Amino acid sequence: LLKLEIDELDIGLRFNPENFTDEKENSVTLNFKKEEEYGYAGSYTINPDKAPNININSFYYNKFLSSDDENERLVYCKRMLHTLYHELEHYKQHLMTKQCVSNKQTLTFARDFNLLSFRKNLYDENYYSFAIEDDANAFADKNYQEIMGEEKDLRRSQILYEGELSTGRYEYKISDEYGIHRRKGFRDDVSEKIMDAIMESTNKETREYVFKKTPILLKIYNEDGSRKSVARLIYEMKKEQNFLSRIDFLNKDEKNKLITDSKEMYYEVLHRSFKLAKEKDYEEILDVAGIEEVKELLENMREYYHKEMEEKLRQSERMQIVQSKKDDSFPTLYFRHKKPMKKMLKKNQKINKKYYKKIEHTKKVEEYLMLLQKKKEKEKSNLHAALQFKKQETENREELSKAANRTDYDEGR
């Protein structure tokens, strides 16, 4: 069963499967390990130089499988299947980050894998909000319930997972002169800032490890760990979309899907890059793209942010409807705590605020670029006028010199 699933994942995630012949790129190792010191049921581990591992903790299961209660033994036999599917989805997520196909969810997975490595406390405190875990739980629940014929409330549980994956928030700590404070922010906003800090503070060897483990991050960062400039991101986005439009082994719908995914990923990344940009960066944008092209880009970004806001509010409302049902839990193996309605409404307000701020920021960026363009045009006009004046002065001096030479010649004659 796992072999079939893995073969499907490998082929489905690749543009051209013939390019991937390395055995370690096309396999995963399944281990049963006795990990007495850990309480987890399973884990997925990445080693860039070897095949990744799906580890099933036999110690965790043995204590239940040796129970005198037949029902308990059966429950944990079934749960092992759920664990296998959960860890298999981590393998799929990891494959996505290695294929370097632009996609905002893939970028989120890449950040999460690295936050797990470099900020373990953040992962432990936000397990049920982490994108890689939400996605893996949703995939495992779906497959488990379909195989076991327990699909009665499958759609309800999927709505919760999808909503959390779309609108999840991370709780984190910040330190200042007054001490340590706890903050909460939307997943991608928090993970993007922390990932920037990780890339800036790590040494060359560590960065090489990160890029080898999750190559998609090379779309956002330079090899020295700095973020790529806005102008560079715009250039690479255009180049990538031109490439995708020319692929001849994909049909029109597949091409459009890849192009849309690419645009949306870059729109997400460009927001923070615009916020971090300095005046010289904005001047570079105008040199590379031109004011009209950038205005069109910012308009497209606004449309995208507005669409995203409506979609996230819709998902949040669906979560509220599901959670308002009279029963407190679902037949999912991972229990989901109900959130009070007041908290859900507050979350909707934060979603509104987040995207309106993004939309307003693109307008301010456009206004600033327009002013900068006018300034450049004025400087160019002044330079042209100065050159014309200098040219006229030179011509006048030449005329006077010629006239003086003629006078001298006449007097001499």
mmCIF file of C-alpha atoms in Angstrom:
data_model
loop_
_atom_site.group_PDB
_atom_site.id
_atom_site.type_symbol
_atom_site.label_atom_id
_atom_site.label_comp_id
_atom_site.label_asym_id
_atom_site.label_seq_id
_atom_site.Cartn_x
_atom_site.Cartn_y
_atom_site.Cartn_z
ATOM 1 C CA LEU A 1 0.000 0.000 0.000
ATOM 2 C CA LEU A 2 2.776 2.430 0.960
ATOM 3 C CA LYS A 3 4.797 1.539 -2.159
ATOM 4 C CA LEU A 4 1.838 2.368 -4.415
ATOM 5 C CA GLU A 5 1.206 5.645 -2.578
ATOM 6 C CA ILE A 6 4.877 6.653 -2.844
ATOM 7 C CA ASP A 7 5.059 5.822 -6.557
ATOM 8 C CA GLU A 8 1.971 7.977 -7.178
ATOM 9 C CA LEU A 9 3.409 10.864 -5.158
ATOM 10 C CA ASP A 10 6.745 10.755 -6.998
ATOM 11 C CA ILE A 11 5.208 10.750 -10.463
ATOM 12 C CA GLY A 12 2.482 13.271 -9.651
ATOM 13 C CA LEU A 13 4.899 15.864 -8.288
ATOM 14 C CA ARG A 14 7.337 15.900 -11.190
ATOM 15 C CA PHE A 15 7.268 17.690 -14.524
ATOM 16 C CA ASN A 16 9.344 14.965 -16.140
ATOM 17 C CA PRO A 17 9.861 11.750 -14.112
ATOM 18 C CA GLU A 18 12.675 10.624 -16.453
ATOM 19 C CA ASN A 19 14.915 13.330 -14.972
ATOM 20 C CA PHE A 20 14.764 11.699 -11.519
ATOM 21 C CA THR A 21 16.654 8.413 -11.639
ATOM 22 C CA ASP A 22 18.671 8.630 -8.400
ATOM 23 C CA GLU A 23 17.410 5.907 -6.048
ATOM 24 C CA LYS A 24 17.639 8.091 -2.930
ATOM 25 C CA GLU A 25 15.522 10.727 -4.672
ATOM 26 C CA ASN A 26 12.830 8.149 -5.376
ATOM 27 C CA SER A 27 12.499 6.254 -2.096
ATOM 28 C CA VAL A 28 11.718 6.473 1.583
ATOM 29 C CA THR A 29 12.903 4.097 4.311
ATOM 30 C CA LEU A 30 10.307 2.678 6.702
ATOM 31 C CA ASN A 31 11.685 1.853 10.160
ATOM 32 C CA PHE A 32 10.140 0.371 13.270
ATOM 33 C CA LYS A 33 12.156 1.812 16.143
ATOM 34 C CA LYS A 34 11.901 1.337 19.874
ATOM 35 C CA GLU A 35 12.115 4.913 21.188
ATOM 36 C CA GLU A 36 11.343 4.601 24.893
ATOM 37 C CA GLU A 37 12.290 8.171 25.769
ATOM 38 C CA TYR A 38 9.840 9.673 23.259
ATOM 39 C CA GLY A 39 6.063 9.671 23.473
ATOM 40 C CA TYR A 40 5.368 10.122 19.765
ATOM 41 C CA ALA A 41 3.744 7.474 17.581
ATOM 42 C CA GLY A 42 5.836 8.181 14.502
ATOM 43 C CA SER A 43 8.240 10.661 12.930
ATOM 44 C CA TYR A 44 9.665 11.734 9.582
ATOM 45 C CA THR A 45 13.371 12.561 9.372
ATOM 46 C CA ILE A 46 15.286 14.233 6.568
ATOM 47 C CA ASN A 47 18.907 13.638 5.586
ATOM 48 C CA PRO A 48 19.852 15.459 2.368
ATOM 49 C CA ASP A 49 22.454 12.788 1.489
ATOM 50 C CA LYS A 50 20.247 9.727 2.086
ATOM 51 C CA ALA A 51 16.674 8.564 1.574
ATOM 52 C CA PRO A 52 14.323 10.131 4.168
ATOM 53 C CA ASN A 53 12.954 7.972 6.981
ATOM 54 C CA ILE A 54 9.448 7.230 8.200
ATOM 55 C CA ASN A 55 9.880 5.958 11.756
ATOM 56 C CA ILE A 56 7.160 4.079 13.634
ATOM 57 C CA ASN A 57 7.754 4.027 17.396
ATOM 58 C CA SER A 58 7.180 0.356 18.301
ATOM 59 C CA PHE A 59 7.548 1.165 22.011
ATOM 60 C CA TYR A 60 4.541 3.523 21.799
ATOM 61 C CA TYR A 61 2.369 0.869 20.127
ATOM 62 C CA ASN A 62 3.553 -2.223 21.980
ATOM 63 C CA LYS A 63 2.237 -0.993 25.322
ATOM 64 C CA PHE A 64 -1.250 -0.799 23.768
ATOM 65 C CA LEU A 65 -1.008 -3.870 21.527
ATOM 66 C CA SER A 66 -0.180 -6.025 24.548
ATOM 67 C CA SER A 67 -3.366 -4.897 26.341
ATOM 68 C CA ASP A 68 -5.874 -7.507 27.547
ATOM 69 C CA ASP A 69 -8.634 -5.370 26.019
ATOM 70 C CA GLU A 70 -9.251 -6.585 22.462
ATOM 71 C CA ASN A 71 -10.967 -3.304 21.471
ATOM 72 C CA GLU A 72 -7.988 -1.271 22.623
ATOM 73 C CA ARG A 73 -5.623 -3.513 20.642
ATOM 74 C CA LEU A 74 -7.789 -3.067 17.543
ATOM 75 C CA VAL A 75 -7.957 0.725 17.947
ATOM 76 C CA TYR A 76 -4.160 0.981 18.022
ATOM 77 C CA CYS A 77 -3.734 -1.403 15.102
ATOM 78 C CA LYS A 78 -5.917 1.006 13.140
ATOM 79 C CA ARG A 79 -4.096 4.004 14.540
ATOM 80 C CA MET A 80 -0.798 2.682 13.209
ATOM 81 C CA LEU A 81 -2.294 2.930 9.702
ATOM 82 C CA HIS A 82 -3.221 6.550 10.469
ATOM 83 C CA THR A 83 0.355 7.227 11.623
ATOM 84 C CA LEU A 84 1.793 5.726 8.429
ATOM 85 C CA TYR A 85 -0.384 7.998 6.290
ATOM 86 C CA HIS A 86 0.457 11.014 8.463
ATOM 87 C CA GLU A 87 4.216 10.462 8.022
ATOM 88 C CA LEU A 88 3.769 9.637 4.331
ATOM 89 C CA GLU A 89 2.219 13.077 3.823
ATOM 90 C CA HIS A 90 5.368 14.612 5.347
ATOM 91 C CA TYR A 91 7.282 12.767 2.626
ATOM 92 C CA LYS A 92 5.001 14.327 0.013
ATOM 93 C CA GLN A 93 5.491 17.794 1.565
ATOM 94 C CA HIS A 94 9.245 17.293 1.513
ATOM 95 C CA LEU A 95 9.156 16.178 -2.141
ATOM 96 C CA MET A 96 7.222 19.345 -2.978
ATOM 97 C CA THR A 97 9.941 21.536 -1.440
ATOM 98 C CA LYS A 98 12.607 19.681 -3.455
ATOM 99 C CA GLN A 99 10.876 19.931 -6.846
ATOM 100 C CA CYS A 100 11.169 23.747 -6.796
ATOM 101 C CA VAL A 101 7.732 24.208 -8.385
ATOM 102 C CA SER A 102 6.532 27.625 -7.208
ATOM 103 C CA ASN A 103 3.590 27.291 -4.849
ATOM 104 C CA LYS A 104 2.779 29.296 -1.703
ATOM 105 C CA GLN A 105 1.833 26.183 0.299
ATOM 106 C CA THR A 106 5.099 24.485 -0.679
ATOM 107 C CA LEU A 107 6.975 27.557 0.551
ATOM 108 C CA THR A 108 5.069 27.358 3.847
ATOM 109 C CA PHE A 109 6.046 23.686 4.191
ATOM 110 C CA ALA A 110 9.713 24.541 3.535
ATOM 111 C CA ARG A 111 9.675 27.174 6.284
ATOM 112 C CA ASP A 112 7.939 24.789 8.694
ATOM 113 C CA PHE A 113 10.529 22.036 8.128
ATOM 114 C CA ASN A 114 13.294 24.516 8.973
ATOM 115 C CA LEU A 115 11.460 26.011 11.954
ATOM 116 C CA LEU A 116 11.183 22.445 13.259
ATOM 117 C CA SER A 117 14.984 22.122 12.952
ATOM 118 C CA PHE A 118 16.015 25.559 14.236
ATOM 119 C CA ARG A 119 13.095 26.630 16.485
ATOM 120 C CA LYS A 120 11.931 23.382 18.116
ATOM 121 C CA ASN A 121 10.184 25.233 20.977
ATOM 122 C CA LEU A 122 8.028 27.147 18.482
ATOM 123 C CA TYR A 123 7.039 23.839 16.863
ATOM 124 C CA ASP A 124 6.220 22.166 20.197
ATOM 125 C CA GLU A 125 4.066 25.092 21.346
ATOM 126 C CA ASN A 126 2.187 25.349 18.031
ATOM 127 C CA TYR A 127 1.947 21.707 16.931
ATOM 128 C CA TYR A 128 -1.744 21.842 15.950
ATOM 129 C CA SER A 129 -1.237 25.096 14.024
ATOM 130 C CA PHE A 130 1.876 24.042 12.140
ATOM 131 C CA ALA A 131 1.051 23.765 8.435
ATOM 132 C CA ILE A 132 2.967 20.521 7.917
ATOM 133 C CA GLU A 133 1.070 18.883 10.801
ATOM 134 C CA ASP A 134 -2.380 20.208 9.850
ATOM 135 C CA ASP A 135 -1.898 19.003 6.296
ATOM 136 C CA ALA A 136 -0.574 15.592 7.435
ATOM 137 C CA ASN A 137 -3.445 15.115 9.893
ATOM 138 C CA ALA A 138 -6.014 16.002 7.231
ATOM 139 C CA PHE A 139 -4.446 13.560 4.735
ATOM 140 C CA ALA A 140 -4.217 10.766 7.333
ATOM 141 C CA ASP A 141 -7.792 11.279 8.554
ATOM 142 C CA LYS A 142 -9.148 11.218 5.001
ATOM 143 C CA ASN A 143 -7.343 8.024 4.015
ATOM 144 C CA TYR A 144 -7.943 6.307 7.328
ATOM 145 C CA GLN A 145 -11.683 7.023 7.344
ATOM 146 C CA GLU A 146 -12.100 6.013 3.700
ATOM 147 C CA ILE A 147 -10.265 2.698 4.220
ATOM 148 C CA MET A 148 -12.122 1.947 7.456
ATOM 149 C CA GLY A 149 -15.508 2.987 6.047
ATOM 150 C CA GLU A 150 -15.892 5.661 8.754
ATOM 151 C CA GLU A 151 -16.740 8.539 6.406
ATOM 152 C CA LYS A 152 -19.836 9.831 8.214
ATOM 153 C CA ASP A 153 -18.215 13.052 9.453
ATOM 154 C CA LEU A 154 -15.224 13.127 7.108
ATOM 155 C CA ARG A 155 -16.265 16.384 5.448
ATOM 156 C CA ARG A 156 -16.716 18.107 8.788
ATOM 157 C CA SER A 157 -13.241 17.191 9.983
ATOM 158 C CA GLN A 158 -11.726 18.212 6.618
ATOM 159 C CA ILE A 159 -13.360 21.659 6.909
ATOM 160 C CA LEU A 160 -11.648 22.134 10.273
ATOM 161 C CA TYR A 161 -8.247 21.068 8.942
ATOM 162 C CA GLU A 162 -8.549 23.183 5.774
ATOM 163 C CA GLY A 163 -9.663 26.196 7.800
ATOM 164 C CA GLU A 164 -6.803 25.840 10.254
ATOM 165 C CA LEU A 165 -4.324 25.339 7.407
ATOM 166 C CA SER A 166 -5.575 28.535 5.757
ATOM 167 C CA THR A 167 -6.008 30.788 8.810
ATOM 168 C CA GLY A 168 -3.659 29.251 11.427
ATOM 169 C CA ARG A 169 -1.732 31.462 13.822
ATOM 170 C CA TYR A 170 1.573 30.874 15.644
ATOM 171 C CA GLU A 171 2.265 31.960 19.205
ATOM 172 C CA TYR A 172 5.832 33.128 19.733
ATOM 173 C CA LYS A 173 8.070 35.026 22.153
ATOM 174 C CA ILE A 174 9.867 38.333 21.709
ATOM 175 C CA SER A 175 12.461 39.873 24.013
ATOM 176 C CA ASP A 176 13.080 43.553 24.679
ATOM 177 C CA GLU A 177 14.399 45.748 27.470
ATOM 178 C CA TYR A 178 11.222 45.075 29.480
ATOM 179 C CA GLY A 179 11.502 41.283 29.364
ATOM 180 C CA ILE A 180 10.004 38.400 27.354
ATOM 181 C CA HIS A 181 6.515 38.792 25.871
ATOM 182 C CA ARG A 182 4.207 36.353 24.105
ATOM 183 C CA ARG A 183 2.707 37.372 20.771
ATOM 184 C CA LYS A 184 0.450 35.684 18.241
ATOM 185 C CA GLY A 185 0.406 36.236 14.493
ATOM 186 C CA PHE A 186 -0.765 34.612 11.282
ATOM 187 C CA ARG A 187 1.359 31.630 10.362
ATOM 188 C CA ASP A 188 3.081 32.925 7.234
ATOM 189 C CA ASP A 189 3.736 36.380 8.704
ATOM 190 C CA VAL A 190 5.475 34.852 11.729
ATOM 191 C CA SER A 191 7.331 32.060 9.918
ATOM 192 C CA GLU A 192 8.590 34.407 7.174
ATOM 193 C CA LYS A 193 10.143 36.823 9.692
ATOM 194 C CA ILE A 194 11.725 33.996 11.705
ATOM 195 C CA MET A 195 13.033 32.311 8.534
ATOM 196 C CA ASP A 196 14.647 35.615 7.478
ATOM 197 C CA ALA A 197 16.354 35.806 10.888
ATOM 198 C CA ILE A 198 17.559 32.192 10.622
ATOM 199 C CA MET A 199 19.037 32.742 7.146
ATOM 200 C CA GLU A 200 20.796 35.971 8.200
ATOM 201 C CA SER A 201 22.300 34.504 11.376
ATOM 202 C CA THR A 202 23.513 31.071 10.208
ATOM 203 C CA ASN A 203 26.907 30.271 8.727
ATOM 204 C CA LYS A 204 27.620 29.193 5.152
ATOM 205 C CA GLU A 205 27.636 25.460 5.966
ATOM 206 C CA THR A 206 24.223 25.657 7.670
ATOM 207 C CA ARG A 207 22.726 27.650 4.785
ATOM 208 C CA GLU A 208 23.987 25.067 2.316
ATOM 209 C CA TYR A 209 22.284 22.374 4.408
ATOM 210 C CA VAL A 210 19.001 24.362 4.395
ATOM 211 C CA PHE A 211 19.114 24.884 0.623
ATOM 212 C CA LYS A 212 19.932 21.221 0.020
ATOM 213 C CA LYS A 213 17.098 20.079 2.277
ATOM 214 C CA THR A 214 14.507 22.560 0.938
ATOM 215 C CA PRO A 215 15.769 23.951 -2.415
ATOM 216 C CA ILE A 216 12.616 26.012 -3.025
ATOM 217 C CA LEU A 217 14.000 28.590 -0.559
ATOM 218 C CA LEU A 218 16.597 29.515 -3.214
ATOM 219 C CA LYS A 219 13.729 31.250 -5.016
ATOM 220 C CA ILE A 220 13.548 33.741 -2.122
ATOM 221 C CA TYR A 221 17.072 33.945 -0.688
ATOM 222 C CA ASN A 222 20.535 34.591 -2.087
ATOM 223 C CA GLU A 223 23.277 32.099 -1.229
ATOM 224 C CA ASP A 224 24.585 34.483 1.462
ATOM 225 C CA GLY A 225 21.208 34.256 3.265
ATOM 226 C CA SER A 226 19.934 37.712 2.328
ATOM 227 C CA ARG A 227 16.518 38.115 0.700
ATOM 228 C CA LYS A 228 16.505 38.691 -3.021
ATOM 229 C CA SER A 229 15.695 42.255 -4.022
ATOM 230 C CA VAL A 230 12.227 43.191 -5.274
ATOM 231 C CA ALA A 231 13.623 43.845 -8.757
ATOM 232 C CA ARG A 232 15.248 40.396 -8.795
ATOM 233 C CA LEU A 233 12.036 38.696 -7.639
ATOM 234 C CA ILE A 234 10.008 40.490 -10.332
ATOM 235 C CA TYR A 235 12.552 39.483 -12.980
ATOM 236 C CA GLU A 236 12.566 35.834 -11.879
ATOM 237 C CA MET A 237 8.761 35.727 -11.671
ATOM 238 C CA LYS A 238 8.486 36.935 -15.296
ATOM 239 C CA LYS A 239 11.191 34.524 -16.428
ATOM 240 C CA GLU A 240 9.482 31.600 -14.680
ATOM 241 C CA GLN A 241 6.069 32.391 -16.165
ATOM 242 C CA ASN A 242 7.545 32.632 -19.669
ATOM 243 C CA PHE A 243 9.156 29.230 -19.143
ATOM 244 C CA LEU A 244 5.918 27.666 -17.872
ATOM 245 C CA SER A 245 3.929 29.027 -20.809
ATOM 246 C CA ARG A 246 6.308 27.280 -23.251
ATOM 247 C CA ILE A 247 6.214 23.780 -21.702
ATOM 248 C CA ASP A 248 4.925 21.487 -24.435
ATOM 249 C CA PHE A 249 4.107 18.334 -22.412
ATOM 250 C CA LEU A 250 1.411 20.043 -20.272
ATOM 251 C CA ASN A 251 -2.100 20.928 -21.399
ATOM 252 C CA LYS A 252 -3.548 24.431 -21.151
ATOM 253 C CA ASP A 253 -5.245 23.901 -17.776
ATOM 254 C CA GLU A 254 -2.076 22.453 -16.223
ATOM 255 C CA LYS A 255 -0.029 25.382 -17.505
ATOM 256 C CA ASN A 256 -2.529 27.933 -16.189
ATOM 257 C CA LYS A 257 -2.537 26.223 -12.786
ATOM 258 C CA LEU A 258 1.268 26.334 -12.552
ATOM 259 C CA ILE A 259 1.383 29.977 -13.702
ATOM 260 C CA THR A 260 -1.305 30.987 -11.170
ATOM 261 C CA ASP A 261 0.499 29.130 -8.360
ATOM 262 C CA SER A 262 3.747 30.844 -9.325
ATOM 263 C CA LYS A 263 2.185 34.326 -9.335
ATOM 264 C CA GLU A 264 0.476 33.796 -5.976
ATOM 265 C CA MET A 265 3.695 32.611 -4.324
ATOM 266 C CA TYR A 266 5.588 35.652 -5.581
ATOM 267 C CA TYR A 267 2.742 38.002 -4.527
ATOM 268 C CA GLU A 268 3.022 36.641 -0.976
ATOM 269 C CA VAL A 269 6.812 37.063 -0.919
ATOM 270 C CA LEU A 270 6.813 40.496 -2.580
ATOM 271 C CA HIS A 271 4.689 42.036 0.176
ATOM 272 C CA ARG A 272 7.447 41.694 2.785
ATOM 273 C CA SER A 273 10.166 42.460 0.235
ATOM 274 C CA PHE A 274 8.457 45.762 -0.640
ATOM 275 C CA LYS A 275 8.221 46.582 3.086
ATOM 276 C CA LEU A 276 11.958 45.979 3.532
ATOM 277 C CA ALA A 277 12.982 47.862 0.364
ATOM 278 C CA LYS A 278 15.101 51.051 0.496
ATOM 279 C CA GLU A 279 15.067 53.947 -1.999
ATOM 280 C CA LYS A 280 17.870 52.414 -4.093
ATOM 281 C CA ASP A 281 15.777 49.214 -4.331
ATOM 282 C CA TYR A 282 12.791 51.183 -5.632
ATOM 283 C CA GLU A 283 15.039 52.906 -8.190
ATOM 284 C CA GLU A 284 16.242 49.462 -9.303
ATOM 285 C CA ILE A 285 12.595 48.346 -9.699
ATOM 286 C CA LEU A 286 11.901 51.216 -12.090
ATOM 287 C CA ASP A 287 15.085 50.444 -14.045
ATOM 288 C CA VAL A 288 14.264 46.735 -14.390
ATOM 289 C CA ALA A 289 10.487 46.782 -14.876
ATOM 290 C CA GLY A 290 9.310 50.312 -15.633
ATOM 291 C CA ILE A 291 6.490 52.218 -13.941
ATOM 292 C CA GLU A 292 3.610 50.875 -16.069
ATOM 293 C CA GLU A 293 4.602 47.243 -15.578
ATOM 294 C CA VAL A 294 4.992 47.731 -11.811
ATOM 295 C CA LYS A 295 1.606 49.486 -11.578
ATOM 296 C CA GLU A 296 0.002 46.488 -13.299
ATOM 297 C CA LEU A 297 1.818 44.120 -10.900
ATOM 298 C CA LEU A 298 0.611 46.047 -7.823
ATOM 299 C CA GLU A 299 -2.955 46.070 -9.152
ATOM 300 C CA ASN A 300 -2.792 42.292 -9.623
ATOM 301 C CA MET A 301 -1.440 41.943 -6.083
ATOM 302 C CA ARG A 302 -4.380 43.962 -4.719
ATOM 303 C CA GLU A 303 -6.862 41.756 -6.561
ATOM 304 C CA TYR A 304 -5.121 38.668 -5.202
ATOM 305 C CA TYR A 305 -5.118 39.961 -1.581
ATOM 306 C CA HIS A 306 -8.806 40.826 -1.817
ATOM 307 C CA LYS A 307 -9.605 37.339 -3.157
ATOM 308 C CA GLU A 308 -7.501 35.742 -0.401
ATOM 309 C CA MET A 309 -9.275 37.751 2.284
ATOM 310 C CA GLU A 310 -12.696 36.619 1.034
ATOM 311 C CA GLU A 311 -11.554 32.983 0.821
ATOM 312 C CA LYS A 312 -10.091 32.953 4.352
ATOM 313 C CA LEU A 313 -13.212 34.590 5.789
ATOM 314 C CA ARG A 314 -15.335 31.982 4.006
ATOM 315 C CA GLN A 315 -13.235 29.161 5.453
ATOM 316 C CA SER A 316 -13.369 30.703 8.906
ATOM 317 C CA GLU A 317 -17.175 30.951 8.710
ATOM 318 C CA ARG A 318 -17.399 27.291 7.646
ATOM 319 C CA MET A 319 -15.297 26.352 10.671
ATOM 320 C CA GLN A 320 -17.706 28.310 12.899
ATOM 321 C CA ILE A 321 -20.696 26.439 11.444
ATOM 322 C CA VAL A 322 -19.012 23.054 11.981
ATOM 323 C CA GLN A 323 -18.004 23.938 15.547
ATOM 324 C CA SER A 324 -21.480 25.196 16.418
ATOM 325 C CA LYS A 325 -22.876 21.634 16.107
ATOM 326 C CA LYS A 326 -24.051 20.113 19.374
ATOM 327 C CA ASP A 327 -21.362 17.390 19.672
ATOM 328 C CA ASP A 328 -17.928 18.390 20.955
ATOM 329 C CA SER A 329 -15.715 16.086 18.945
ATOM 330 C CA PHE A 330 -15.418 14.217 15.676
ATOM 331 C CA PRO A 331 -14.344 10.654 14.838
ATOM 332 C CA THR A 332 -10.852 11.956 14.021
ATOM 333 C CA LEU A 333 -7.862 10.412 15.696
ATOM 334 C CA TYR A 334 -6.449 13.826 16.550
ATOM 335 C CA PHE A 335 -8.831 15.571 18.913
ATOM 336 C CA ARG A 336 -9.500 19.194 17.976
ATOM 337 C CA HIS A 337 -10.418 21.619 20.739
ATOM 338 C CA LYS A 338 -13.425 23.786 20.000
ATOM 339 C CA LYS A 339 -12.707 27.485 19.850
ATOM 340 C CA PRO A 340 -15.182 29.888 21.470
ATOM 341 C CA MET A 341 -17.324 31.795 18.963
ATOM 342 C CA LYS A 342 -15.986 35.102 20.323
ATOM 343 C CA LYS A 343 -12.434 34.015 19.438
ATOM 344 C CA MET A 344 -13.505 33.025 15.943
ATOM 345 C CA LEU A 345 -15.146 36.408 15.343
ATOM 346 C CA LYS A 346 -12.028 38.147 16.640
ATOM 347 C CA LYS A 347 -9.972 36.086 14.208
ATOM 348 C CA ASN A 348 -12.180 37.277 11.325
ATOM 349 C CA GLN A 349 -11.512 40.872 12.331
ATOM 350 C CA LYS A 350 -7.774 40.161 12.264
ATOM 351 C CA ILE A 351 -8.064 38.586 8.793
ATOM 352 C CA ASN A 352 -9.856 41.715 7.552
ATOM 353 C CA LYS A 353 -7.251 43.965 9.128
ATOM 354 C CA LYS A 354 -4.329 41.964 7.732
ATOM 355 C CA TYR A 355 -5.478 42.083 4.126
ATOM 356 C CA TYR A 356 -6.692 45.670 4.167
ATOM 357 C CA LYS A 357 -3.242 46.631 5.439
ATOM 358 C CA LYS A 358 -1.652 44.668 2.594
ATOM 359 C CA ILE A 359 -3.914 46.336 0.029
ATOM 360 C CA GLU A 360 -3.219 49.793 1.460
ATOM 361 C CA HIS A 361 0.507 49.100 1.453
ATOM 362 C CA THR A 362 0.488 48.312 -2.288
ATOM 363 C CA LYS A 363 -1.237 51.675 -2.862
ATOM 364 C CA LYS A 364 1.453 53.485 -0.863
ATOM 365 C CA VAL A 365 4.156 51.634 -2.797
ATOM 366 C CA GLU A 366 2.542 52.715 -6.076
ATOM 367 C CA GLU A 367 2.295 56.334 -4.901
ATOM 368 C CA TYR A 368 5.939 56.330 -3.853
ATOM 369 C CA LEU A 369 7.053 54.817 -7.159
ATOM 370 C CA MET A 370 5.024 57.432 -9.061
ATOM 371 C CA LEU A 371 6.730 60.222 -7.097
ATOM 372 C CA LEU A 372 10.114 58.605 -7.690
ATOM 373 C CA GLN A 373 9.347 58.309 -11.401
ATOM 374 C CA LYS A 374 8.390 61.999 -11.572
ATOM 375 C CA LYS A 375 11.571 62.875 -9.707
ATOM 376 C CA LYS A 376 13.621 60.823 -12.180
ATOM 377 C CA GLU A 377 11.838 62.433 -15.142
ATOM 378 C CA LYS A 378 12.451 65.899 -13.680
ATOM 379 C CA GLU A 379 16.116 65.105 -13.091
ATOM 380 C CA LYS A 380 16.346 63.742 -16.609
ATOM 381 C CA SER A 381 14.630 66.857 -17.971
ATOM 382 C CA ASN A 382 16.948 69.136 -15.952
ATOM 383 C CA LEU A 383 19.965 67.157 -17.135
ATOM 384 C CA HIS A 384 18.759 67.421 -20.727
ATOM 385 C CA ALA A 385 18.240 71.193 -20.300
ATOM 386 C CA ALA A 386 21.711 71.528 -18.757
ATOM 387 C CA LEU A 387 23.281 69.580 -21.611
ATOM 388 C CA GLN A 388 21.406 71.705 -24.152
ATOM 389 C CA PHE A 389 22.565 74.886 -22.385
ATOM 390 C CA LYS A 390 26.152 73.622 -22.325
ATOM 391 C CA LYS A 391 25.917 72.686 -25.990
ATOM 392 C CA GLN A 392 24.564 76.141 -26.851
ATOM 393 C CA GLU A 393 27.350 77.788 -24.840
ATOM 394 C CA THR A 394 29.938 75.734 -26.707
ATOM 395 C CA GLU A 395 28.389 76.663 -30.055
ATOM 396 C CA ASN A 396 28.317 80.377 -29.056
ATOM 397 C CA ARG A 397 31.987 80.277 -28.047
ATOM 398 C CA GLU A 398 32.871 78.613 -31.325
ATOM 399 C CA GLU A 399 30.958 81.309 -33.281
ATOM 400 C CA LEU A 400 32.695 84.099 -31.342
ATOM 401 C CA SER A 401 36.059 82.462 -31.917
ATOM 402 C CA LYS A 402 35.363 82.174 -35.656
ATOM 403 C CA ALA A 403 34.231 85.840 -35.802
ATOM 404 C CA ALA A 404 37.389 86.966 -33.934
ATOM 405 C CA ASN A 405 39.560 84.958 -36.323
ATOM 406 C CA ARG A 406 37.880 86.585 -39.329
ATOM 407 C CA THR A 407 38.438 90.097 -37.827
ATOM 408 C CA ASP A 408 42.111 89.349 -37.192
ATOM 409 C CA TYR A 409 42.509 88.103 -40.754
ATOM 410 C CA ASP A 410 40.855 91.202 -42.248
ATOM 411 C CA GLU A 411 42.991 93.575 -40.130
ATOM 412 C CA GLY A 412 46.142 91.703 -41.104
ATOM 413 C CA ARG A 413 45.249 91.918 -44.756
#
